[in-house]
XYZ file of C-alpha atoms in Angstrom:
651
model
C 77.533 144.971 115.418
C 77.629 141.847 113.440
C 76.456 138.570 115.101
C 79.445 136.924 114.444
C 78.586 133.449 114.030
C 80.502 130.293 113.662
C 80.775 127.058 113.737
C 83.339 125.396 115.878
C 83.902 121.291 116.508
C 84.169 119.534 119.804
C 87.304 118.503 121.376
C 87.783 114.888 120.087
C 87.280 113.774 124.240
C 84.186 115.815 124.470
C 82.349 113.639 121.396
C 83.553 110.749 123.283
C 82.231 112.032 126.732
C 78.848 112.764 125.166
C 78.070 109.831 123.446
C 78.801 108.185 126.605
C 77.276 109.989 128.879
C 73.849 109.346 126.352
C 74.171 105.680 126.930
C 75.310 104.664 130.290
C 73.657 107.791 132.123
C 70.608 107.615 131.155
C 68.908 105.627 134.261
C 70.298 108.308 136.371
C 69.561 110.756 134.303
C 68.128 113.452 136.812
C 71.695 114.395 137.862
C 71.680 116.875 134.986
C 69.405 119.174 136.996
C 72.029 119.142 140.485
C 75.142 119.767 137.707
C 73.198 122.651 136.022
C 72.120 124.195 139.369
C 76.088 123.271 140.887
C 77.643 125.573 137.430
C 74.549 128.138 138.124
C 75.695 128.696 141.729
C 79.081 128.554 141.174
C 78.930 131.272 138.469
C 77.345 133.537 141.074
C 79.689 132.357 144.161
C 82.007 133.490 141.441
C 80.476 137.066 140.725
C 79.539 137.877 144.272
C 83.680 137.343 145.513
C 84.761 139.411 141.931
C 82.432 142.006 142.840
C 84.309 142.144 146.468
C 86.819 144.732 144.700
C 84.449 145.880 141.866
C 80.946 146.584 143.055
C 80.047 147.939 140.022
C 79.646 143.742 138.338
C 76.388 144.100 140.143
C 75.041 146.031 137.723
C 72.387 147.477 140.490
C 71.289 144.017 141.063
C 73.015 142.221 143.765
C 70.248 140.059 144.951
C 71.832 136.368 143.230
C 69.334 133.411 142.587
C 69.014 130.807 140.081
C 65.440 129.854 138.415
C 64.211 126.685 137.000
C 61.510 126.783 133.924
C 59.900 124.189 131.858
C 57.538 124.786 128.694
C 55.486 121.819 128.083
C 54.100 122.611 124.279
C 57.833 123.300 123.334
C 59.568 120.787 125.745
C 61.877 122.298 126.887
C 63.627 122.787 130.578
C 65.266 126.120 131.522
C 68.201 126.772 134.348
C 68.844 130.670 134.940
C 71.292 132.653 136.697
C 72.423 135.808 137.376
C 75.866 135.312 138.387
C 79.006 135.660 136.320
C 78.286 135.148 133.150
C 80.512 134.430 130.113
C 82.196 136.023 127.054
C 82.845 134.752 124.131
C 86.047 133.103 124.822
C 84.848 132.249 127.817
C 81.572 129.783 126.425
C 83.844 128.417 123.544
C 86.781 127.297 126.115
C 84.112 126.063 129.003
C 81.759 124.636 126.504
C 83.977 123.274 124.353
C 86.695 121.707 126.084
C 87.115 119.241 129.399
C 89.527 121.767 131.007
C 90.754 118.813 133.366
C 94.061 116.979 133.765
C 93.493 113.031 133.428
C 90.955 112.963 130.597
C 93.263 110.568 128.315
C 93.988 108.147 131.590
C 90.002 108.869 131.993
C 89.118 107.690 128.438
C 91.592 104.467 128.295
C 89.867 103.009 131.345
C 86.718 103.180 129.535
C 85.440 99.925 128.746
C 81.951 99.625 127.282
C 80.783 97.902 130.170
C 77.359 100.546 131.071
C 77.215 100.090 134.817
C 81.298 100.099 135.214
C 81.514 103.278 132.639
C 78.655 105.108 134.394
C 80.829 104.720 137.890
C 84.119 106.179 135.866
C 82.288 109.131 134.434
C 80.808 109.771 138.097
C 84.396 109.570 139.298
C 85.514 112.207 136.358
C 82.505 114.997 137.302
C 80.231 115.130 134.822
C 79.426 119.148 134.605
C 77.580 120.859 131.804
C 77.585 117.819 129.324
C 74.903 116.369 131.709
C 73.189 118.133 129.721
C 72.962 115.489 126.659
C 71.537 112.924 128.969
C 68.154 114.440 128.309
C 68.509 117.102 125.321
C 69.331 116.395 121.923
C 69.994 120.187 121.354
C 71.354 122.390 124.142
C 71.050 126.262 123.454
C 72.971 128.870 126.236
C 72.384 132.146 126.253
C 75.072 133.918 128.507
C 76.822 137.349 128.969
C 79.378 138.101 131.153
C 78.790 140.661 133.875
C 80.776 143.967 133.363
C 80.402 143.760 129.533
C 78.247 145.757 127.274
C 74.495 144.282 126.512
C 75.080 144.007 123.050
C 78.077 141.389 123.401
C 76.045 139.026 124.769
C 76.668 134.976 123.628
C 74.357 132.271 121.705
C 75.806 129.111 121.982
C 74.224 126.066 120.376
C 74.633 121.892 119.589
C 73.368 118.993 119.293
C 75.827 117.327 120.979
C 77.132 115.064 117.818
C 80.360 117.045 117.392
C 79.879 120.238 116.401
C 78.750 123.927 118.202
C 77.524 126.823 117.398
C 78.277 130.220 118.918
C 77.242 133.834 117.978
C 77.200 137.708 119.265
C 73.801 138.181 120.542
C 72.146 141.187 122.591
C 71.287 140.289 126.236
C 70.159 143.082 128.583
C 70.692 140.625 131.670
C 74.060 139.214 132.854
C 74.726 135.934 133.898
C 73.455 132.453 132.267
C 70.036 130.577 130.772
C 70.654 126.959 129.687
C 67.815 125.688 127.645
C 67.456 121.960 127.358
C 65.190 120.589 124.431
C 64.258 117.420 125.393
C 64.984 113.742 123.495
C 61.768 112.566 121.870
C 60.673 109.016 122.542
C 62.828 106.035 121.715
C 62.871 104.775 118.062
C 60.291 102.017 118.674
C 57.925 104.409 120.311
C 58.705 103.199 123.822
C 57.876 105.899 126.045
C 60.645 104.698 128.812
C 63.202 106.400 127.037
C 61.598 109.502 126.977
C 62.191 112.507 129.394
C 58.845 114.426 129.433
C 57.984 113.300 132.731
C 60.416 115.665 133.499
C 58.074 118.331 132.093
C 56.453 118.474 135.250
C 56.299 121.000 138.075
C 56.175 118.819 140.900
C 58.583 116.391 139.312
C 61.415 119.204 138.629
C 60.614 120.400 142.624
C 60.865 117.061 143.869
C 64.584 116.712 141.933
C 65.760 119.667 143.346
C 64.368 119.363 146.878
C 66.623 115.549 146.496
C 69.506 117.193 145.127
C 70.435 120.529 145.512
C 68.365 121.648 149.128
C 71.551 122.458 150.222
C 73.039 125.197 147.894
C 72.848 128.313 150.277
C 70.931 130.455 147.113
C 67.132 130.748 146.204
C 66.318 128.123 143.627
C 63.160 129.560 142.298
C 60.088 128.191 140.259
C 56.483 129.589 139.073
C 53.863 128.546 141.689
C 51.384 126.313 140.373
C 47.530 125.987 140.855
C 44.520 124.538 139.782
C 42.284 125.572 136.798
C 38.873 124.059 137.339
C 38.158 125.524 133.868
C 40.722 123.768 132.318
C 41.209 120.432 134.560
C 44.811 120.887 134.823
C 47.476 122.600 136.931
C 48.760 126.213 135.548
C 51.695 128.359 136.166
C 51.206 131.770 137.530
C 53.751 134.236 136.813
C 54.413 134.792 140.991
C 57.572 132.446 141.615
C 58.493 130.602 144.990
C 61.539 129.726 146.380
C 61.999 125.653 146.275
C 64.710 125.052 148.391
C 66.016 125.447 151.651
C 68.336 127.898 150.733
C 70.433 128.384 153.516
C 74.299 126.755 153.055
C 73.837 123.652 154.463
C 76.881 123.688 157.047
C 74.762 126.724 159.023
C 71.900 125.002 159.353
C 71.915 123.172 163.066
C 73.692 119.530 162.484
C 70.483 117.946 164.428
C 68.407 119.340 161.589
C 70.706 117.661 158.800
C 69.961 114.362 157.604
C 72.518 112.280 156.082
C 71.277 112.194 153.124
C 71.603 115.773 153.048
C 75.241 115.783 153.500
C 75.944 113.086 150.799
C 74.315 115.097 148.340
C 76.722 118.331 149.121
C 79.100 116.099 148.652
C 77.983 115.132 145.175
C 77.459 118.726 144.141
C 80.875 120.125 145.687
C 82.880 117.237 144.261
C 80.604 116.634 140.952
C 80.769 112.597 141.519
C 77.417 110.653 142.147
C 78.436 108.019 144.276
C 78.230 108.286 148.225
C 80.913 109.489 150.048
C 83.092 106.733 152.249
C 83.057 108.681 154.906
C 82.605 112.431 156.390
C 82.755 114.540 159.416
C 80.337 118.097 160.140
C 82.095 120.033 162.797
C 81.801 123.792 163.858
C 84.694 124.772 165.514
C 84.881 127.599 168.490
C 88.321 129.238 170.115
C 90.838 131.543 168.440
C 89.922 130.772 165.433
C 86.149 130.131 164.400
C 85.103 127.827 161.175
C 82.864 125.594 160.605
C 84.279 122.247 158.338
C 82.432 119.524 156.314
C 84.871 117.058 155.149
C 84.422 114.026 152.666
C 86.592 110.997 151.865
C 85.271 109.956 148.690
C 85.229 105.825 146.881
C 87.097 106.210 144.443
C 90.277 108.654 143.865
C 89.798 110.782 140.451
C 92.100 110.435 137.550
C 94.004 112.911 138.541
C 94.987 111.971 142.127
C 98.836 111.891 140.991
C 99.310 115.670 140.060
C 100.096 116.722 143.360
C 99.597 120.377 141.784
C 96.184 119.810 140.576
C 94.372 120.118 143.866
C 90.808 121.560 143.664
C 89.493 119.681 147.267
C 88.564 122.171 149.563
C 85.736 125.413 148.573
C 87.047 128.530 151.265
C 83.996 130.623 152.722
C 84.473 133.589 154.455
C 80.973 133.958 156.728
C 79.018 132.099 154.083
C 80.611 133.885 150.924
C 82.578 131.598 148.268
C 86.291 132.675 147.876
C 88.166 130.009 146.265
C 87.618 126.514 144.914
C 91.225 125.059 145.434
C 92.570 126.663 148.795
C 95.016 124.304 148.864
C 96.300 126.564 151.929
C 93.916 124.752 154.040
C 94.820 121.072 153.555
C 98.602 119.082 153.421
C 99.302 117.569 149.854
C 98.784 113.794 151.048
C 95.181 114.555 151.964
C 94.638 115.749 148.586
C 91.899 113.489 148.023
C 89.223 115.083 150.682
C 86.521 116.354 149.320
C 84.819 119.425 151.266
C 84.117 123.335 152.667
C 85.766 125.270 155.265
C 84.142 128.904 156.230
C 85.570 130.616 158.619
C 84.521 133.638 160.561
C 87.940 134.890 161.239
C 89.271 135.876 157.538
C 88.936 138.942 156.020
C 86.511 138.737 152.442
C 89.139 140.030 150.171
C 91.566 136.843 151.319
C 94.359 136.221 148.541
C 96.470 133.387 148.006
C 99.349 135.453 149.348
C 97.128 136.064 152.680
C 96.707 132.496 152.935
C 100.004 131.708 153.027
C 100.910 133.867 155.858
C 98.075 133.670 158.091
C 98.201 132.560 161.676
C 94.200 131.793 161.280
C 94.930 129.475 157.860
C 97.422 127.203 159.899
C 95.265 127.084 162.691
C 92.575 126.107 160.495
C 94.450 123.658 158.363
C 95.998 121.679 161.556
C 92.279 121.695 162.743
C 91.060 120.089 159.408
C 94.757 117.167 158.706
C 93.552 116.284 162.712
C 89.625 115.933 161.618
C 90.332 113.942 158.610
C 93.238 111.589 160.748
C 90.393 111.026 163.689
C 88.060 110.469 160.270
C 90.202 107.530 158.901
C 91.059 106.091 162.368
C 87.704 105.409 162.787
C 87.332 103.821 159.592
C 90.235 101.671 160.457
C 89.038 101.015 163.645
C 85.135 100.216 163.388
C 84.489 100.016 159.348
C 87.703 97.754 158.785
C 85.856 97.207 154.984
C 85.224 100.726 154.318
C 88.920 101.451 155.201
C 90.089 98.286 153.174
C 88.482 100.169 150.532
C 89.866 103.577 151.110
C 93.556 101.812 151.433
C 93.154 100.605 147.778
C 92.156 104.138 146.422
C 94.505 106.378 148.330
C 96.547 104.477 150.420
C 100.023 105.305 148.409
C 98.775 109.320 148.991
C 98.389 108.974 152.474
C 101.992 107.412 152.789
C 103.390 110.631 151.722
C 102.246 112.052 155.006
C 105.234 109.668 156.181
C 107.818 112.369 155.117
C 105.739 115.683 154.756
C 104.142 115.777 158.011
C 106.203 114.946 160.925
C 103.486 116.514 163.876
C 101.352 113.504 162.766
C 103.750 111.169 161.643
C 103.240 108.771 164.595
C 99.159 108.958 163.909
C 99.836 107.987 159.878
C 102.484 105.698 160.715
C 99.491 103.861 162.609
C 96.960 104.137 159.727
C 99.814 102.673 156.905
C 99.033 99.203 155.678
C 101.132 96.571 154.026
C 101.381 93.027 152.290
C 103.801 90.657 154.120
C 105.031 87.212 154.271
C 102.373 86.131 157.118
C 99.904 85.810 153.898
C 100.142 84.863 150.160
C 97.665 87.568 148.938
C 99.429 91.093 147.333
C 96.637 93.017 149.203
C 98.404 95.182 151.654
C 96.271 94.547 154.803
C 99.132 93.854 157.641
C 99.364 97.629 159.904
C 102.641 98.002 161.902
C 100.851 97.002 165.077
C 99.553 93.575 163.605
C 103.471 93.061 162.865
C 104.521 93.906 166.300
C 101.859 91.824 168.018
C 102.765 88.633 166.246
C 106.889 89.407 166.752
C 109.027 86.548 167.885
C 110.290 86.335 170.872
C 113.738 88.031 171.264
C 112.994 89.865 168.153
C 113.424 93.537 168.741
C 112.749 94.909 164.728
C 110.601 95.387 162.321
C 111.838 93.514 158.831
C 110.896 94.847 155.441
C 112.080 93.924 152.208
C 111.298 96.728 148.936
C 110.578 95.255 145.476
C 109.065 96.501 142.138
C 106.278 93.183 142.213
C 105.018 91.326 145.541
C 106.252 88.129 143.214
C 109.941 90.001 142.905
C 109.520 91.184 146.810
C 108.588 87.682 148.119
C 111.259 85.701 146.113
C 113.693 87.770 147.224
C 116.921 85.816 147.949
C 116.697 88.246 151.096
C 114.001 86.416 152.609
C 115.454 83.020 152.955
C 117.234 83.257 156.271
C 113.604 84.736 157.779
C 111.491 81.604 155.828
C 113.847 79.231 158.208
C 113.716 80.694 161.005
C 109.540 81.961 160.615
C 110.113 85.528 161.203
C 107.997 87.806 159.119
C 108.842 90.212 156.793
C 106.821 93.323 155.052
C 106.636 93.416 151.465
C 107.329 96.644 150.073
C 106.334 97.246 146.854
C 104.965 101.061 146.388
C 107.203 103.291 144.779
C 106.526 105.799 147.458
C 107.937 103.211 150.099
C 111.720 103.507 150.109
C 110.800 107.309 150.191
C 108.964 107.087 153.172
C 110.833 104.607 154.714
C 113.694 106.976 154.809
C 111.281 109.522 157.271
C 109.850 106.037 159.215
C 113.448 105.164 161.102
C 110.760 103.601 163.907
C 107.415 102.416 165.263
C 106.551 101.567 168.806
C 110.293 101.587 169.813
C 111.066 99.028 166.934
C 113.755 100.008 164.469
C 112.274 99.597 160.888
C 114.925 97.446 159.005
C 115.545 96.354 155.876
C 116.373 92.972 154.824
C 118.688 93.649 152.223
C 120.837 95.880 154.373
C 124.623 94.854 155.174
C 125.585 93.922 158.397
C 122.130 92.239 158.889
C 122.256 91.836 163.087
C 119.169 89.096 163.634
C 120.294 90.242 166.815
C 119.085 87.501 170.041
C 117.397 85.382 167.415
C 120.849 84.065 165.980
C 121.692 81.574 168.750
C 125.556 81.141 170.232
C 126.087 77.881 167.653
C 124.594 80.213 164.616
C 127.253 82.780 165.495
C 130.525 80.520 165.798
C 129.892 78.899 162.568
C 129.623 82.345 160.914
C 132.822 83.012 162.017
C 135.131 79.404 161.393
C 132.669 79.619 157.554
C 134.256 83.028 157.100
C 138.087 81.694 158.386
C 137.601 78.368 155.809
C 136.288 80.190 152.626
C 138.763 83.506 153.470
C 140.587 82.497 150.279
C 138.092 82.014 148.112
C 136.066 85.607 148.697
C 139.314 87.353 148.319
C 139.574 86.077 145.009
C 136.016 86.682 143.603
C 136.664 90.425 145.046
C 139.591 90.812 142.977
C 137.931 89.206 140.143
C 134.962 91.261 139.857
C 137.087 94.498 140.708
C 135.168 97.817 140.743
C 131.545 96.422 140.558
C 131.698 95.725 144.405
C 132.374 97.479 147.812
C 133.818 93.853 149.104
C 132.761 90.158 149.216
C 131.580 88.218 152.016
C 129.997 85.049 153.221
C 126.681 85.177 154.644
C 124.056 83.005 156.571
C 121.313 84.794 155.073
C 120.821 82.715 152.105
C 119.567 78.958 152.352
C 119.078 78.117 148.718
C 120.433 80.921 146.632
C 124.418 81.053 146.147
C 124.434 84.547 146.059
C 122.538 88.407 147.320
C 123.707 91.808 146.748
C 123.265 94.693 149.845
C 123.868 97.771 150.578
C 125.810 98.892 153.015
C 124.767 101.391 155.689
C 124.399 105.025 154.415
C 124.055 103.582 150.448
C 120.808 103.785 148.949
C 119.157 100.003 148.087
C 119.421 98.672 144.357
C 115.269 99.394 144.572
C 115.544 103.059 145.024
C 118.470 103.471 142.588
C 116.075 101.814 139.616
C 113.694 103.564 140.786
C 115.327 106.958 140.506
C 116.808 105.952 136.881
C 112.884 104.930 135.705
C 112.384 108.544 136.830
C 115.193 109.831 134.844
C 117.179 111.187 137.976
C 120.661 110.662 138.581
C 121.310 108.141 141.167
C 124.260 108.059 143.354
C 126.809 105.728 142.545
C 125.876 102.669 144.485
C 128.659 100.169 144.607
C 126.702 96.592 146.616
C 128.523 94.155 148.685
C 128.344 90.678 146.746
C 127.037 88.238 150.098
C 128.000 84.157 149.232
C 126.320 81.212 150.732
C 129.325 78.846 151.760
C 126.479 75.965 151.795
C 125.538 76.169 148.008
C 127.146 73.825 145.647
C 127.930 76.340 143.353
C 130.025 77.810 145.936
C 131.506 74.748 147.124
C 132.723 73.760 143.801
C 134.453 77.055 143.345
C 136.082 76.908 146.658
C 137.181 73.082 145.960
C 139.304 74.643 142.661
C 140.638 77.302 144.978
C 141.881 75.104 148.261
C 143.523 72.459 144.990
C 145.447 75.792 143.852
C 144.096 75.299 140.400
C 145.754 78.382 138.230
C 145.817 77.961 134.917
C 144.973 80.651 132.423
C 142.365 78.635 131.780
C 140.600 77.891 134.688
C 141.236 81.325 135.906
C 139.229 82.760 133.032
C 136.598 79.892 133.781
C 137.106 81.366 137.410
C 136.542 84.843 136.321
C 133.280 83.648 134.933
C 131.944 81.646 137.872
C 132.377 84.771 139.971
C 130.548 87.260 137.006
C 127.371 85.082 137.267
C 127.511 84.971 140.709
C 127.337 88.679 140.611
C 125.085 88.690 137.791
C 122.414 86.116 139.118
C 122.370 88.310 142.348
C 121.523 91.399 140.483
C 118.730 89.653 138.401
C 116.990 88.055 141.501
C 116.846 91.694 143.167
C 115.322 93.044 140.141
C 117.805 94.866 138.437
C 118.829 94.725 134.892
C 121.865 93.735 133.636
C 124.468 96.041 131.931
C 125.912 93.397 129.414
C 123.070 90.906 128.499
C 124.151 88.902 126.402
C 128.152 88.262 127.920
C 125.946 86.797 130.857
C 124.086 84.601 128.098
C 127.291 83.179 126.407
C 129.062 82.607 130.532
C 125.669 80.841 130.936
C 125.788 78.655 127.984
C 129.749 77.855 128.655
C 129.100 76.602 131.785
C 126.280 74.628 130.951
C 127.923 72.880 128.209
C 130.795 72.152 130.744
C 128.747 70.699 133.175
C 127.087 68.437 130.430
C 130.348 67.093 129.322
C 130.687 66.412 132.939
């Protein structure tokens, strides 16, 4: 059989990836052994739950362990497996490509800052091009399990934008990556260069740090000393390095927590600490054992509510699946983590998962673990959770509406910005709100917005400014969704400011009330007119106390949706319902005055009742600006503008 060889380029990302990962990874560059030895036991995680149904993958050789190897004249570093293995397509679509959703958002965030770039590509998962951080030409040798020995793979760059790959024989299945190490810097400074990696005791002590925890043998020559020669030799007997039992059986008093932040690193490929985690075995009807991790910063990809690869199923200690999405809701898509449980049967499918008593069981047990997980971060680490708000707080309000068991528990843990502060940060929790209520004030007021500045200039807001009552600022494009699954909170009725028959219920006094209603008798005239003049584009006109310096607000009546959620919907492209607002008028503005002065002299000429018609358009149209909206005729509300300017300036 010919070899077959080619050359092939680099996905335009990858070359980018690379050359960064040279540059701003290079002071932690010993990560490339725990992402070499993470791929090495997933590949046989991978094998041993294929050969589940097909035995025969084994190839007589079931006993799955990975082996580290270093040559010190040819300087080079070797990571072996015997897992899965990969064909041709197989190396030229893994190697090749970043099979990830996100990588664009990933590379325009970039910003050839080192320390902030090194964080991002931490945050992406770094994988098999950690490989470049240390080698300036990677060779892997690889053959899938199951195919002939003779179509085994050579694979082979230098990392600068170009591979090459060729049909090779290979009597053993599974994977060798062979790293040949960087020389010295340029000006000879031996800092840059990796051959203190060359080292026995150097590559133990790396993998003792990182990877102690993956549950196969990591194995390595034993060493001794050659009087003869003054130096340490390898024999050819090898020793297991690690632990090499799966960290989550191992008793908890025996785990540090060091230990557990590293699993983290190597089941979510990032290599920053964890914000928080929780180890629990749990014992009833259903057994399983569960280590959970909230990470520090959500991953590009945090918005494809599709793309979830969180949570790594066991069944008694063997790998199943990396995304069982089964076992965790779709707000708590950023946790990080294992579950193996003693209960399901090895050959679990996705269809299984979906039906099984066991899986619910086990995924109410985990959305309560991670809930008691963030409480406590609210409650004791009130940084830490500031922090985790930032990240994933908009996730988290989608619990709101998807998960109504636990709706109470998330309503608790929600955080938002509101008028009690000028800062956008959404700090204020619905219990902070109630605490500081007024006195007679049985509700809690929010107003929705696209900006905090658009939210907290609100015309909306002016009758709350007077009389000091607060109001949250809503400005999440999740939050009219959930708001529409959050009716209450502690017996308080959530209520938006922009909502019709606003009822300020015992906070309007007696006095407040009266003049409402003689205002309304006086100016009775004056809003029929405007409602006949603007037609169509309103449910009805009204005064209103609500406003003390605007002359005019737009609401929605009960049951409508709010002018936020209908923008919202047409930014998404979906058809919103038609939404015809109620035009409110403040009988205090002099605007309004003026217009009801022409109306109680009976003025009527053609004239002024064109001039009338387009008093009461920019009314309307000032109202729908201030709430954010757009208007439908920009520049008829320019020349109106200009008219009435020019009127006013010939006085």
């Amino acid at each position: 059989m010919g070899t077959m060889k080619e050359t092939l380029g680099f996905q335009t990302e990858v070359k980018q990836l690379l050359q960064l990962m040279i540059h701003s990874l290079y002071s932690n560059r010993e990560i490339f052994l725990r992402e070499l030895i993470s791929n090495a036991s997933d590949a046989c995680d991978k094998l041993r739950f294929e050969a589940i149904d097909k035995p025969e993958l084994f190839e007589g050789d079931a006993e799955l362990k990975i082996r580290v190897d270093f040559d010190k004249a040819a300087r080079t570093i070797s990571i072996s497996d015997n897992g899965i293995g990969m064909s041709r397509d197989e190396a030229i679509a893994n190697l090749g490509t970043i099979a990830r959703s996100g990588t664009r958002e990933f590379f325009t965030q970039l910003s050839g800052d080192r320390s902030r770039d090194s964080q991002l590509i931490g945050q992406f998962g770094v994988g098999f091009y950690s490989s470049f951080i240390v080698a300036d030409r990677v060779t892997v040798l690889t053959r899938r399990a199951g195919l002939p020995a003779d179509q085994g793979v050579r694979w082979e760059s230098d990392g600068s934008g170009e591979f090459s790959i060729e049909t090779i024989e290979r009597p053993e299945r599974g994977t060798t990556v062979v790293l040949h190490l960087r020389a010295a810097g340029a000006d000879g400074d031996d800092a840059d260069s990796p051959d203190d990696l060359l080292s026995a005791w150097k590559l133990r002590q790396i993998i003792r740090t990182y990877s102690d925890h993956i549950s196969l043998p990591i194995e390595m020559r034993k060493e001794e000393w050659d009087k003869d020669k003054g130096e340490q030799v390898l024999l050819d007997e090898v020793e297991t390095v690690n632990q090499a039992s799966a960290l989550w059986t191992r008793p908890r008093n025996e785990i540090t927590d060091e230990q557990d932040k590293e699993f983290y690193k190597h089941v979510a490929h990032d290599f920053t600490d964890p914000l928080a985690y929780t180890h629990n075995r749990v014992e009833g009807r259903t057994e399983y054992t569960q280590l959970l991790f909230v990470p520090a910063k959500a991953p590009h990809d945090i918005w494809d509510r599709q793309n979830r690869k969180g949570i790594k199923l066991y069944v008694r200690r063997v790998f199943i699946m990396d995304d069982a999405e089964q076992l965790m809701p779709v707000y708590l898509r950023f946790v990080r983590g294992i579950v193996d449980s003693n209960d399901l049967p090895l050959n679990v499918s996705r269809e299984i998962l979906q039906e099984s008593r066991d899986v619910k069981a086990i995924r109410e047990g985990c959305t309560k673990r991670v809930l008691t997980m963030l409480e406590d971060l609210a409650e004791n680490r009130k940084d830490d959770y500031a922090t985790f708000w930032k990240e994933f707080g908009q996730v988290l309000k989608e619990g709101v509406g998807e998960d109504f068991a636990n709706q109470e528990r998330i309503a608790k843990l929600l955080r938002f910005a509101s008028t009690n502060g000028d800062s956008a940060e959404q700090t204020v929790s619905l219990a902070d709100y109630v605490g500081r209520m007024k006195d007679g004030q049985d509700k809690i007021y929010y107003v929705t917005g696209e900006t905090d500045a658009s939210a907290r200039n609100s015309p909306h807001l002016e009758v709350f400014r007077k009389k000091g009552i607060e109001v949250l600022l809503m400005t999440d494009r999740v939050d009219e969704w959930a708001l529409s699954f959050l009716t209450q909170f502690d017996g308080k009725e959530l209520v938006s400011v922009a909502r019709g028959g606003l009822d300020l219920g015992k906070l309007e006094d007696e006095a407040d009330k009266q003049e409402t209603e003689k205002v309304a008798e006086e100016f009775k005239d004056l809003v029929e007119r405007i409602g006949k003049s603007l037609g169509e584009q309103v449910k009805s006109v009204r005064v209103t106390t609500r406003l003390t310096e605007s002359p005019s607000c737009l609401v929605s009546d009960e049951g409508d949706i709010s002018g936020n959620l209908e923008r919202l919907l047409k930014q998404a492209g979906q058809k919103a319902p038609d939404r015809k607002p109620i035009l409110e008028i403040n009988p205090g503005h002099p605007l309004v005055q003026r217009l009801q002065a022409g109306v109680a002299a009976g003025a009527g000429t053609d004239g002024e009742s064109a001039q009338f018609d387009d008093w009461s358009q920019l009314l309307f149209d000032q109202a729908h600006l201030a709430e954010g909206g757009q208007l439908k005729d920009p520049a008829s509300f320019v020349r109106r503008m200009n008219g009435m300017l020019l009127a006013l300036a010939r006085g």
